[in-house]
Amino acid sequence: MIADWNGLLPLSGDVVVVEDDEILRPLMQDILSGINARVVTFGTADDALIHVLDNHGYCSLLIADHGVPGQLRGTELAAMFKAKWPHIAVIVTSGYELDPETLPDGVAYLQKPWAVSELMQTVGDLLQPGVALKRV
């Protein structure tokens, strides 16, 4: 099912997922691995930031839950990414309703629970704007 999405590759760089939910994190990894993305997951935004800094910003996409534990919230990490690496696509998710107006320009927002099709459409819109996704 997931591997049927076309039109998102090639990706150059990691897809970084920040999610503290022990069920949702591996599910997101499976979904994104289904499009042949190299997915790196973290339970905190702090760990994700260290990883990306250590890898000199080698990242195509950040998907960060707003309410993760640690020093940084997902929205703060998203703002840092957009300031330092404006070319990196960023999605913020939350089980709590966030005002999308409070997010930095260019950051997409997905309210939980989201459908796989919503996630994939948002990923596609950010990575290849204007290119329609196809499912076979």
Coordinates of C-alpha atoms in Angstrom, one line a residue, residues 4-115:
D4 CA 2.7 2.6 -4.3
W5 CA 3.3 6.4 -4.0
N6 CA 5.2 7.7 -7.0
G7 CA 6.8 11.0 -7.7
L8 CA 8.5 11.8 -4.4
L9 CA 12.0 10.6 -5.2
P10 CA 14.8 11.2 -5.5
L11 CA 15.4 12.5 -2.0
S12 CA 18.8 13.8 -1.2
G13 CA 19.3 13.7 2.5
D14 CA 17.6 12.1 5.5
V15 CA 14.0 12.3 6.5
V16 CA 14.2 13.2 10.2
V17 CA 11.2 12.2 12.2
V18 CA 10.8 13.5 15.8
E19 CA 8.0 11.7 17.6
D20 CA 7.8 10.6 21.2
D21 CA 4.9 8.1 20.7
E22 CA 6.4 4.6 20.7
I23 CA 3.7 3.3 18.3
L24 CA 3.6 6.3 15.9
R25 CA 7.3 6.7 15.5
P26 CA 8.0 3.3 13.9
L27 CA 4.8 3.6 11.9
M28 CA 6.0 6.8 10.4
Q29 CA 9.4 5.2 9.7
D30 CA 7.6 2.4 7.8
I31 CA 5.4 4.7 5.8
L32 CA 8.3 6.9 4.7
S33 CA 10.7 4.0 4.1
G34 CA 8.0 2.7 1.7
I35 CA 9.0 5.6 -0.7
N36 CA 12.6 4.6 -0.3
A37 CA 13.5 7.5 2.0
R38 CA 16.3 7.1 4.4
V39 CA 14.5 7.7 7.7
V40 CA 16.1 8.6 11.0
T41 CA 13.8 8.8 14.0
F42 CA 14.2 10.5 17.4
G43 CA 12.1 10.8 20.5
T44 CA 13.2 14.3 21.2
A45 CA 13.9 17.4 19.2
D46 CA 17.2 17.9 21.0
D47 CA 18.5 14.6 19.7
A48 CA 17.3 15.3 16.2
L49 CA 19.0 18.7 16.2
I50 CA 22.3 17.2 17.3
H51 CA 22.0 14.6 14.5
V52 CA 21.4 17.1 11.8
L53 CA 24.2 19.4 13.1
D54 CA 26.6 16.5 13.2
N55 CA 25.6 15.7 9.6
H56 CA 26.0 19.3 8.4
G57 CA 22.3 19.7 7.5
Y58 CA 22.1 16.6 5.3
C59 CA 18.3 16.4 5.5
S60 CA 15.5 16.7 3.0
L61 CA 12.6 16.7 5.3
L62 CA 11.8 17.2 9.0
I63 CA 8.6 15.9 10.5
A64 CA 8.4 17.0 14.1
D65 CA 5.7 16.5 16.7
H66 CA 5.1 19.7 18.6
G67 CA 4.8 18.2 22.1
V68 CA 7.9 16.1 22.5
P69 CA 9.9 16.0 25.7
G70 CA 13.3 17.7 26.1
Q71 CA 14.6 21.3 25.9
L72 CA 13.1 22.0 22.5
R73 CA 9.5 21.6 21.3
G74 CA 8.9 20.5 17.8
T75 CA 7.8 24.0 16.7
E76 CA 11.0 25.5 18.1
L77 CA 13.0 22.9 16.1
A78 CA 11.0 23.7 13.0
A79 CA 11.8 27.4 13.4
M80 CA 15.5 26.7 13.8
F81 CA 15.5 24.5 10.7
K82 CA 13.7 27.2 8.6
A83 CA 16.2 29.9 9.9
K84 CA 19.4 27.8 9.4
W85 CA 18.3 25.6 6.5
P86 CA 15.4 27.3 4.6
H87 CA 15.7 24.7 1.8
I88 CA 14.7 21.8 4.1
A89 CA 11.0 20.9 4.0
V90 CA 9.3 20.9 7.4
I91 CA 6.1 19.5 8.8
V92 CA 4.9 20.0 12.3
T93 CA 2.3 17.6 13.8
S94 CA 0.3 17.8 17.0
G95 CA -2.5 16.1 18.8
Y96 CA -3.3 19.5 20.1
E97 CA -4.8 22.1 17.8
L98 CA -2.1 24.6 16.8
D99 CA -2.7 27.9 15.0
P100 CA -0.9 27.5 11.7
E101 CA -0.3 31.2 11.7
T102 CA 2.2 30.8 14.6
L103 CA 4.4 28.5 12.5
P104 CA 7.3 29.9 10.5
D105 CA 6.7 30.6 6.8
G106 CA 6.9 27.4 4.7
V107 CA 6.2 25.0 7.6
A108 CA 3.3 22.6 7.0
Y109 CA 1.0 21.6 9.8
L110 CA -0.8 18.2 10.2
Q111 CA -3.3 17.8 13.0
K112 CA -3.3 14.3 14.6
P113 CA -4.7 11.9 13.9
W114 CA -3.8 12.3 10.3
A115 CA -4.4 9.8 7.5

